[in-house]
Short mmCIF file of C-alpha atoms and ligand atoms in Angstrom, two decimals:
data_model
loop_
_atom_site.label_atom_id
_atom_site.label_comp_id
_atom_site.label_asym_id
_atom_site.label_seq_id
_atom_site.Cartn_x
_atom_site.Cartn_y
_atom_site.Cartn_z
CA MET A 8 34.21 -2.19 -2.19
CA LYS A 9 31.40 -2.33 0.41
CA ARG A 10 29.27 -5.47 0.58
CA ALA A 11 25.57 -5.59 1.43
CA LEU A 12 23.33 -8.57 2.10
CA ILE A 13 19.62 -8.14 1.34
CA THR A 14 16.95 -10.57 2.54
CA GLY A 15 13.76 -10.16 0.51
CA ILE A 16 15.83 -9.17 -2.54
CA THR A 17 13.20 -10.55 -4.94
CA GLY A 18 10.47 -8.31 -3.49
CA GLN A 19 9.46 -4.78 -4.46
CA ASP A 20 11.86 -2.98 -2.09
CA GLY A 21 14.63 -5.54 -2.55
CA SER A 22 14.79 -4.83 -6.27
CA TYR A 23 14.93 -1.03 -5.85
CA LEU A 24 17.51 -1.30 -3.06
CA THR A 25 19.64 -3.59 -5.22
CA GLU A 26 19.68 -1.03 -8.03
CA PHE A 27 20.45 1.76 -5.56
CA LEU A 28 23.35 -0.07 -3.87
CA LEU A 29 24.87 -1.26 -7.15
CA GLY A 30 24.72 2.38 -8.25
CA LYS A 31 26.71 3.28 -5.11
CA GLY A 32 29.39 0.74 -6.05
CA TYR A 33 28.42 -2.00 -3.58
CA GLU A 34 28.73 -5.74 -4.11
CA VAL A 35 25.19 -6.92 -3.43
CA HIS A 36 24.32 -10.36 -2.06
CA GLY A 37 20.72 -11.52 -1.81
CA VAL A 38 18.81 -14.33 -0.15
CA LEU A 39 16.69 -16.24 -2.64
CA ARG A 40 13.96 -18.71 -1.65
CA ARG A 41 13.89 -21.85 -3.72
CA SER A 42 10.64 -22.19 -5.67
CA SER A 43 9.51 -24.46 -8.49
CA SER A 44 9.22 -21.51 -10.86
CA THR A 45 11.82 -18.75 -10.90
CA ASN A 46 10.93 -15.76 -8.76
CA ILE A 47 13.52 -13.20 -9.89
CA ASP A 48 11.30 -11.24 -12.29
CA ARG A 49 11.89 -7.95 -10.46
CA LEU A 50 15.67 -8.45 -10.71
CA ARG A 51 16.09 -9.92 -14.16
CA HIS A 52 16.82 -6.55 -15.80
CA VAL A 53 19.53 -5.79 -13.24
CA TYR A 54 21.69 -8.67 -14.46
CA THR A 55 22.05 -7.07 -17.86
CA SER A 56 22.14 -3.44 -16.67
CA PRO A 57 25.33 -1.36 -16.75
CA GLN A 58 25.04 -1.09 -12.92
CA ASN A 59 25.86 -4.78 -12.54
CA THR A 60 29.42 -4.35 -13.70
CA ALA A 61 31.67 -7.33 -12.97
CA GLY A 62 28.73 -9.36 -11.73
CA ARG A 63 28.40 -7.46 -8.46
CA LEU A 64 24.98 -9.03 -7.78
CA LYS A 65 25.09 -12.51 -6.25
CA LEU A 66 22.16 -14.62 -5.05
CA HIS A 67 22.27 -17.35 -2.40
CA TYR A 68 19.56 -19.88 -1.64
CA GLY A 69 18.24 -19.48 1.89
CA ASP A 70 15.24 -18.79 4.05
CA LEU A 71 14.56 -16.71 7.16
CA ASN A 72 13.03 -19.83 8.70
CA ASP A 73 16.31 -21.73 8.37
CA SER A 74 19.06 -20.48 10.70
CA SER A 75 21.72 -22.67 9.14
CA SER A 76 21.18 -21.08 5.73
CA LEU A 77 21.54 -17.61 7.28
CA ASP A 78 24.82 -18.60 8.98
CA LYS A 79 26.11 -20.02 5.70
CA ILE A 80 25.15 -16.96 3.66
CA LEU A 81 26.66 -14.53 6.17
CA ASP A 82 29.83 -16.59 6.07
CA GLN A 83 29.94 -16.62 2.26
CA SER A 84 29.02 -12.98 1.70
CA ARG A 85 30.85 -11.28 4.63
CA PRO A 86 28.65 -8.16 4.43
CA ASP A 87 29.30 -4.74 5.94
CA GLU A 88 25.56 -4.06 5.93
CA VAL A 89 22.51 -6.34 6.23
CA TYR A 90 19.07 -5.18 5.08
CA ASN A 91 16.35 -7.43 6.46
CA LEU A 92 13.48 -6.88 4.02
CA ALA A 93 12.17 -10.45 3.87
CA ALA A 94 8.65 -10.98 5.19
CA GLN A 95 5.23 -12.41 4.59
CA SER A 96 4.19 -8.83 3.96
CA HIS A 97 0.44 -9.08 3.28
CA VAL A 98 -1.71 -7.96 6.21
CA ARG A 99 -4.93 -9.80 5.27
CA VAL A 100 -2.98 -12.99 4.50
CA SER A 101 -1.47 -12.74 7.99
CA PHE A 102 -4.97 -13.38 9.40
CA GLU A 103 -5.13 -16.56 7.28
CA GLN A 104 -1.59 -17.68 8.15
CA PRO A 105 -0.79 -16.13 11.55
CA ILE A 106 1.69 -18.73 12.71
CA TYR A 107 3.64 -18.79 9.47
CA THR A 108 3.66 -14.97 9.40
CA VAL A 109 5.03 -14.75 12.93
CA ASP A 110 7.62 -17.41 12.19
CA VAL A 111 9.02 -15.42 9.24
CA ASP A 112 8.36 -11.82 10.31
CA ALA A 113 9.18 -12.11 14.03
CA LEU A 114 11.35 -15.18 14.66
CA GLY A 115 13.00 -14.79 11.25
CA THR A 116 14.36 -11.41 12.34
CA LEU A 117 15.60 -12.89 15.59
CA ARG A 118 17.35 -15.72 13.70
CA LEU A 119 19.12 -13.16 11.52
CA LEU A 120 20.06 -10.89 14.43
CA GLU A 121 21.53 -13.88 16.26
CA ALA A 122 23.48 -14.96 13.18
CA VAL A 123 24.87 -11.42 12.78
CA ARG A 124 25.76 -11.14 16.48
CA ARG A 125 27.60 -14.46 16.42
CA GLN A 126 29.37 -13.98 13.13
CA ASN A 127 30.33 -10.30 13.11
CA PRO A 128 28.72 -7.83 15.51
CA THR A 129 30.20 -4.89 13.59
CA ILE A 130 27.77 -5.50 10.71
CA ARG A 131 25.26 -2.66 10.32
CA PHE A 132 21.68 -3.98 10.39
CA TYR A 133 18.52 -2.48 8.86
CA GLN A 134 15.11 -3.82 9.88
CA ALA A 135 12.05 -3.29 7.67
CA SER A 136 9.67 -2.11 10.36
CA SER A 137 6.22 -0.94 9.43
CA SER A 138 3.61 1.75 10.13
CA GLU A 139 1.25 -1.21 10.56
CA MET A 140 2.66 -1.36 14.14
CA TYR A 141 0.67 1.82 14.93
CA GLY A 142 -2.55 -0.06 14.14
CA LYS A 143 -5.40 1.54 16.06
CA VAL A 144 -3.51 4.80 16.13
CA ARG A 145 -2.97 6.59 19.43
CA GLU A 146 -2.18 9.92 17.76
CA THR A 147 -2.05 11.51 14.31
CA PRO A 148 0.34 11.98 12.64
CA GLN A 149 2.50 9.12 13.88
CA ASP A 150 6.20 9.57 14.62
CA GLU A 151 9.02 7.68 16.37
CA ASN A 152 7.46 8.32 19.80
CA THR A 153 3.92 7.19 18.98
CA PRO A 154 3.01 4.03 20.95
CA PHE A 155 2.29 0.87 18.97
CA ALA A 156 -1.18 -0.74 18.90
CA PRO A 157 -0.96 -3.41 16.19
CA ARG A 158 -4.20 -4.87 14.79
CA SER A 159 -3.04 -7.91 12.81
CA PRO A 160 -0.72 -10.90 13.19
CA TYR A 161 1.55 -9.06 10.74
CA GLY A 162 1.57 -5.88 12.86
CA CYS A 163 2.25 -7.87 16.04
CA ALA A 164 5.12 -9.76 14.38
CA LYS A 165 6.67 -6.51 13.13
CA ALA A 166 6.36 -4.98 16.62
CA TYR A 167 8.21 -8.00 18.05
CA SER A 168 11.01 -7.53 15.52
CA TYR A 169 11.14 -3.82 16.22
CA TRP A 170 11.78 -4.46 19.92
CA GLN A 171 14.36 -7.17 19.27
CA VAL A 172 16.29 -4.72 17.09
CA VAL A 173 16.23 -2.18 19.94
CA ASN A 174 17.19 -4.95 22.36
CA TYR A 175 20.18 -6.13 20.29
CA ARG A 176 21.32 -2.51 19.94
CA GLU A 177 21.11 -1.88 23.68
CA SER A 178 22.29 -5.30 24.92
CA TYR A 179 25.08 -6.10 22.46
CA GLY A 180 25.92 -2.72 20.95
CA LEU A 181 24.83 -3.84 17.47
CA PHE A 182 24.47 -1.02 14.95
CA ALA A 183 20.82 -1.93 14.30
CA CYS A 184 18.12 0.46 13.01
CA ASN A 185 14.39 0.24 12.50
CA GLY A 186 13.05 2.04 9.46
CA ILE A 187 9.36 2.55 10.25
CA LEU A 188 8.15 2.82 6.69
CA PHE A 189 4.65 3.88 5.75
CA ASN A 190 3.01 2.30 2.69
CA HIS A 191 5.13 2.61 -0.41
CA GLU A 192 4.16 1.50 -3.87
CA SER A 193 5.50 1.29 -7.40
CA PRO A 194 4.93 -0.49 -10.70
CA ARG A 195 6.71 -3.43 -9.00
CA ARG A 196 4.22 -3.62 -6.14
CA GLY A 197 2.68 -7.07 -5.59
CA GLU A 198 -0.63 -7.33 -7.46
CA ASN A 199 -2.69 -8.13 -4.36
CA PHE A 200 -1.95 -4.85 -2.55
CA VAL A 201 -4.72 -2.35 -3.06
CA THR A 202 -2.90 0.26 -5.19
CA ARG A 203 -1.54 -2.19 -7.73
CA LYS A 204 -4.77 -4.19 -7.70
CA ILE A 205 -6.55 -0.97 -8.71
CA THR A 206 -4.08 0.13 -11.42
CA ARG A 207 -3.93 -3.39 -12.90
CA ALA A 208 -7.72 -3.71 -13.00
CA ALA A 209 -8.45 -0.16 -14.23
CA THR A 210 -6.03 -0.47 -17.15
CA ARG A 211 -7.46 -3.88 -18.10
CA ILE A 212 -10.98 -2.41 -17.89
CA LYS A 213 -9.88 0.42 -20.18
CA LEU A 214 -8.86 -2.10 -22.85
CA GLY A 215 -11.93 -4.28 -22.42
CA LEU A 216 -10.02 -7.16 -20.79
CA GLN A 217 -12.21 -7.14 -17.65
CA ASP A 218 -15.26 -5.30 -16.40
CA LYS A 219 -15.43 -5.57 -12.60
CA LEU A 220 -13.02 -4.90 -9.73
CA PHE A 221 -13.83 -6.43 -6.34
CA LEU A 222 -12.50 -4.57 -3.30
CA GLY A 223 -12.96 -4.39 0.48
CA ASN A 224 -12.90 -1.25 2.65
CA LEU A 225 -12.75 1.87 0.47
CA ASP A 226 -12.61 4.29 3.42
CA ALA A 227 -9.20 3.24 4.75
CA LYS A 228 -6.64 6.06 4.55
CA ARG A 229 -2.95 5.59 3.91
CA ASP A 230 0.23 7.66 3.53
CA TRP A 231 1.39 6.33 0.16
CA GLY A 232 4.92 7.03 -1.12
CA PHE A 233 7.13 5.69 -3.90
CA ALA A 234 9.32 2.67 -3.05
CA GLY A 235 12.19 4.00 -5.18
CA ASP A 236 12.45 7.05 -2.87
CA TYR A 237 12.17 5.00 0.32
CA VAL A 238 15.11 2.63 -0.24
CA GLU A 239 17.48 5.59 -0.14
CA ALA A 240 16.29 6.34 3.42
CA MET A 241 17.17 2.74 4.40
CA TRP A 242 20.72 3.21 3.18
CA ARG A 243 21.07 6.65 4.79
CA MET A 244 20.09 5.16 8.18
CA LEU A 245 23.08 2.82 8.03
CA GLN A 246 25.51 5.64 7.16
CA GLN A 247 24.78 7.59 10.38
CA PRO A 248 27.32 7.91 13.21
CA GLU A 249 24.84 6.20 15.61
CA ALA A 250 22.11 3.64 15.14
CA GLU A 251 18.60 5.09 15.53
CA ASP A 252 15.04 4.42 14.40
CA PHE A 253 13.31 6.58 11.78
CA VAL A 254 9.83 7.12 10.39
CA VAL A 255 9.78 7.32 6.59
CA ALA A 256 6.58 8.80 5.11
CA THR A 257 5.24 11.54 2.83
CA GLY A 258 3.07 13.32 5.44
CA GLU A 259 0.08 13.16 3.08
CA CYS A 260 -2.89 10.89 3.44
CA TYR A 261 -5.42 9.60 0.89
CA SER A 262 -8.28 7.10 1.04
CA VAL A 263 -8.69 4.03 -1.15
CA LYS A 264 -11.54 6.00 -2.80
CA ASP A 265 -9.09 8.83 -3.58
CA PHE A 266 -6.77 6.27 -5.20
CA LEU A 267 -9.69 4.98 -7.27
CA ASP A 268 -10.61 8.54 -8.32
CA ALA A 269 -7.06 9.38 -9.37
CA THR A 270 -6.57 6.12 -11.29
CA PHE A 271 -9.88 5.97 -13.13
CA GLU A 272 -9.90 9.71 -13.92
CA ARG A 273 -6.50 9.32 -15.60
CA LEU A 274 -8.09 6.70 -17.84
CA ASP A 275 -11.32 8.70 -18.45
CA LEU A 276 -13.35 6.07 -16.61
CA ASP A 277 -15.83 6.20 -13.73
CA TRP A 278 -14.87 3.65 -11.07
CA LYS A 279 -18.43 3.56 -9.66
CA SER A 280 -19.53 1.66 -12.78
CA HIS A 281 -16.92 -1.04 -12.24
CA VAL A 282 -16.12 -1.44 -8.51
CA GLU A 283 -18.08 -3.83 -6.28
CA ILE A 284 -17.54 -4.53 -2.61
CA ASP A 285 -16.67 -8.11 -1.76
CA PRO A 286 -16.65 -8.82 2.00
CA TRP A 287 -13.90 -11.39 1.37
CA TYR A 288 -11.45 -8.48 1.20
CA LEU A 289 -12.48 -7.01 4.55
CA ARG A 290 -10.18 -7.78 7.49
CA PRO A 291 -11.14 -9.04 10.97
CA ALA A 292 -9.69 -5.76 12.27
CA GLU A 293 -8.89 -2.75 10.09
CA VAL A 294 -6.26 -0.03 10.38
CA ASP A 295 -8.37 3.00 9.49
CA LEU A 296 -5.79 5.74 9.09
CA LEU A 297 -2.01 5.99 8.81
CA LEU A 298 -0.24 9.31 8.40
CA GLY A 299 3.47 9.67 9.11
CA ASN A 300 5.60 12.53 10.37
CA ALA A 301 9.08 12.07 8.88
CA ALA A 302 10.59 15.25 10.39
CA LYS A 303 13.39 13.28 12.08
CA ALA A 304 14.42 11.62 8.79
CA ARG A 305 14.36 15.01 7.11
CA GLU A 306 16.55 16.60 9.77
CA LYS A 307 19.04 13.84 10.51
CA LEU A 308 19.16 11.87 7.24
CA GLY A 309 18.52 14.77 4.89
CA TRP A 310 15.88 12.55 3.32
CA GLU A 311 12.60 13.61 1.82
CA PRO A 312 10.19 12.04 -0.64
CA ARG A 313 10.59 13.14 -4.25
CA THR A 314 7.43 11.58 -5.71
CA GLY A 315 3.95 12.93 -4.97
CA PHE A 316 0.64 11.06 -4.98
CA ALA A 317 -0.44 12.07 -8.51
CA GLU A 318 2.96 11.19 -9.96
CA LEU A 319 2.93 7.81 -8.20
CA VAL A 320 -0.52 6.98 -9.56
CA GLY A 321 0.56 8.13 -13.02
CA MET A 322 3.68 5.98 -13.02
CA MET A 323 1.71 2.88 -11.95
CA VAL A 324 -1.12 3.48 -14.43
CA ASP A 325 1.28 4.08 -17.35
CA HIS A 326 3.20 0.90 -16.54
CA ASP A 327 0.08 -1.23 -16.18
CA LEU A 328 -1.48 0.22 -19.31
CA GLU A 329 1.53 -1.03 -21.22
CA LEU A 330 1.10 -4.50 -19.67
CA ALA A 331 -2.60 -4.47 -20.60
CA ARG A 332 -1.77 -3.43 -24.18
CA GLU A 333 0.64 -6.36 -24.50
CA GLU A 334 -2.00 -8.73 -23.13
CA LYS A 335 -4.59 -7.32 -25.55
CA ALA A 336 -2.23 -7.66 -28.49
CA VAL A 337 -1.68 -11.35 -27.69
CA GLN A 338 -5.42 -11.85 -27.28
CA ASP A 339 -6.16 -10.15 -30.63
CA PHE A 340 -3.45 -12.14 -32.36
CA ARG A 341 -4.90 -15.41 -31.03
CA ALA A 342 -8.42 -14.36 -32.04
CA GLU A 343 -7.26 -13.57 -35.59
CA GLY A 344 -5.47 -16.92 -35.79
CA ALA A 345 -8.60 -18.72 -34.63
CA ASP A 346 -10.69 -16.99 -37.33
CA GLU A 347 -8.28 -18.10 -39.99
CA GLY A 348 -8.19 -21.65 -38.70
CA PRO A 349 -5.12 -23.90 -38.70
CA SER A 350 -2.78 -23.30 -41.61
P1 NAP B 422 7.35 -7.97 -0.82
O1 NAP B 422 7.33 -7.39 -2.21
O2 NAP B 422 6.22 -8.80 -0.37
O3 NAP B 422 8.71 -8.81 -0.69
C1 NAP B 422 8.92 -9.69 0.39
C2 NAP B 422 10.23 -10.43 0.18
O4 NAP B 422 10.43 -11.34 1.27
C3 NAP B 422 10.25 -11.30 -1.10
O5 NAP B 422 11.54 -11.23 -1.65
C4 NAP B 422 9.99 -12.69 -0.55
O6 NAP B 422 10.50 -13.73 -1.36
C5 NAP B 422 10.78 -12.60 0.76
N1 NAP B 422 10.42 -13.65 1.72
C6 NAP B 422 9.20 -13.96 2.19
N2 NAP B 422 9.28 -14.97 3.08
C7 NAP B 422 10.59 -15.29 3.16
C8 NAP B 422 11.33 -16.26 3.90
N3 NAP B 422 10.72 -17.12 4.73
N4 NAP B 422 12.67 -16.32 3.76
C9 NAP B 422 13.30 -15.47 2.90
N5 NAP B 422 12.66 -14.55 2.16
C10 NAP B 422 11.32 -14.46 2.30
O7 NAP B 422 7.52 -6.79 0.26
P2 NAP B 422 8.03 -5.29 0.05
O8 NAP B 422 6.86 -4.43 -0.24
O9 NAP B 422 9.21 -5.27 -0.82
O10 NAP B 422 8.45 -4.93 1.55
C11 NAP B 422 9.78 -5.18 2.02
C12 NAP B 422 9.76 -5.25 3.54
O11 NAP B 422 9.28 -4.02 4.07
C13 NAP B 422 8.87 -6.33 4.13
O12 NAP B 422 9.48 -6.79 5.31
C14 NAP B 422 7.59 -5.58 4.47
O13 NAP B 422 6.90 -6.25 5.50
C15 NAP B 422 8.15 -4.27 4.90
N6 NAP B 422 7.29 -3.10 4.73
C16 NAP B 422 6.72 -2.87 3.51
C17 NAP B 422 5.96 -1.72 3.34
C18 NAP B 422 5.34 -1.40 2.00
O14 NAP B 422 4.45 -0.54 1.96
N7 NAP B 422 5.80 -1.99 0.90
C19 NAP B 422 5.80 -0.81 4.40
C20 NAP B 422 6.43 -1.08 5.60
C21 NAP B 422 7.19 -2.22 5.75
P3 NAP B 422 9.65 -14.37 -2.57
O15 NAP B 422 9.85 -13.44 -3.74
O16 NAP B 422 10.29 -15.68 -2.74
O17 NAP B 422 8.22 -14.42 -2.12
O1 F7E B 423 -4.21 -2.35 1.99
C1 F7E B 423 -7.78 -1.69 1.92
C2 F7E B 423 -7.22 -2.51 3.07
O2 F7E B 423 -3.03 -4.47 1.42
C3 F7E B 423 -4.37 -0.96 2.12
C4 F7E B 423 1.91 -3.70 3.32
O3 F7E B 423 2.96 -3.30 2.45
O4 F7E B 423 1.51 -1.47 4.06
C5 F7E B 423 0.91 -2.58 3.44
O5 F7E B 423 -0.19 -3.04 4.20
C6 F7E B 423 -5.81 -0.65 2.53
C7 F7E B 423 -6.28 -1.51 3.71
O6 F7E B 423 -1.75 -2.50 2.37
C8 F7E B 423 -8.70 -4.03 -0.68
O7 F7E B 423 -8.27 -2.97 3.91
C9 F7E B 423 -9.60 -2.34 0.33
O8 F7E B 423 -6.97 -0.70 4.61
O9 F7E B 423 -2.55 -2.38 0.08
P1 F7E B 423 -2.87 -2.99 1.38
P2 F7E B 423 -1.66 -2.48 3.97
O10 F7E B 423 -2.59 -3.43 4.61
O11 F7E B 423 -1.75 -1.06 4.40
C10 F7E B 423 2.04 -1.70 5.38
C11 F7E B 423 2.67 -0.42 5.85
C12 F7E B 423 2.94 -2.88 5.42
O12 F7E B 423 3.90 -2.92 6.18
C13 F7E B 423 2.50 -4.08 4.67
O13 F7E B 423 3.61 -4.95 4.44
O14 F7E B 423 -6.65 -0.98 1.44
N1 F7E B 423 -8.37 -2.50 0.85
N2 F7E B 423 -9.84 -3.28 -0.61
C14 F7E B 423 -7.75 -3.52 0.24
N3 F7E B 423 -6.53 -4.06 0.37
C15 F7E B 423 -6.21 -5.11 -0.42
N4 F7E B 423 -4.97 -5.66 -0.31
N5 F7E B 423 -7.11 -5.66 -1.31
C16 F7E B 423 -8.37 -5.16 -1.48
O15 F7E B 423 -9.15 -5.66 -2.28
#
């Protein structure tokens, strides 16, 4: 049985990758950060799913900022493959916490690469690189040969990690790959990324739970795919005869306004009556347009996206509408109880 170690297992991609690898028969180990309230919501269902036969999912407390925990976890889990998905992944937050972001997203990768090199250099290593490295883009669409021009502490940290992965591959012969993934979303997306912020708010507006949605730059354009499709590309990269870097993208580009149109239209609403611009959500420097060319992944990995833009929006809206309905039902129940008074 193959063993995989996933950092960032509690995040959006970590949860989809866990399901995918369990489905392939792997034993899956994950790094869990200690917090005062449990943070395994995206994984809870996996514990009881048929995929988790014989308890093949195991979590270990650790942190990318703590080398000793990484050494210990590698020693305990003895993985064949390591997927480094852990990061402070929010671009605007990286302007508020640049040093912390670089510590986790840049030095954290180096700590893990060093731990792998020392413990077992035959481990196959996947690095969650990002289209954010293209920043102020030098060409469109972007592919594996497009130069980087990052525009945020997050983008700079990811570019550092990218080059360390290349460096460890070339210097020590590590089987280490960068997956340069363009934006990918899902019903499990964090609620402060723009797509999920929109689907959460629009569905709550539909049910009368809120009226306004405050956003920043509506003209930014992104290549949005579905996270569930993208984790398969990560795995495929590590099954290749040689370690290489790959762009993973849909090749289609939409603006934040387009995402608003698609979401609100699905709910028979007009976003212009509800959306207001709040400069708080603007960034000191913006990445205006990202559009990926995933031809190499298509050719060499046999990978292509299965979920289109409309389907992605639909899946997120349907999920969040259900959440809003549950919230409304609780609110109505409480209101009824209050009318009746204490029994
Ligand atoms: P996410 O939902 O924000 O998940 C991030 C994960 O990293 C969480 O499990 C988080 O743990 C963990 N983490 C944060 N700091 C850590 C630390 N110091 N030590 C250990 N774990 C830590 O991100 P995602 O969307 O799944 O993205 C996965 C990776 O791909 C990230 O590296 C991201 O930067 C990169 N990426 C994402 C996209 C995208 O569009 N989603 C595109 C390109 C690249 P907690 O749950 O405890 O916070
Ligand atoms: O912003 C604009 C914002 O935060 C998308 C991360 O997964 O993908 C993600 O980074 C666009 C930006 O994602 C709001 O200015 C407008 O232009 O959803 P986002 P991101 O910055 O593209 C890359 C590839 C990663 O690697 C990252 O980890 O939407 N925007 N108004 C807004 N964005 C947010 N968050 N909130 C707003 O209110």
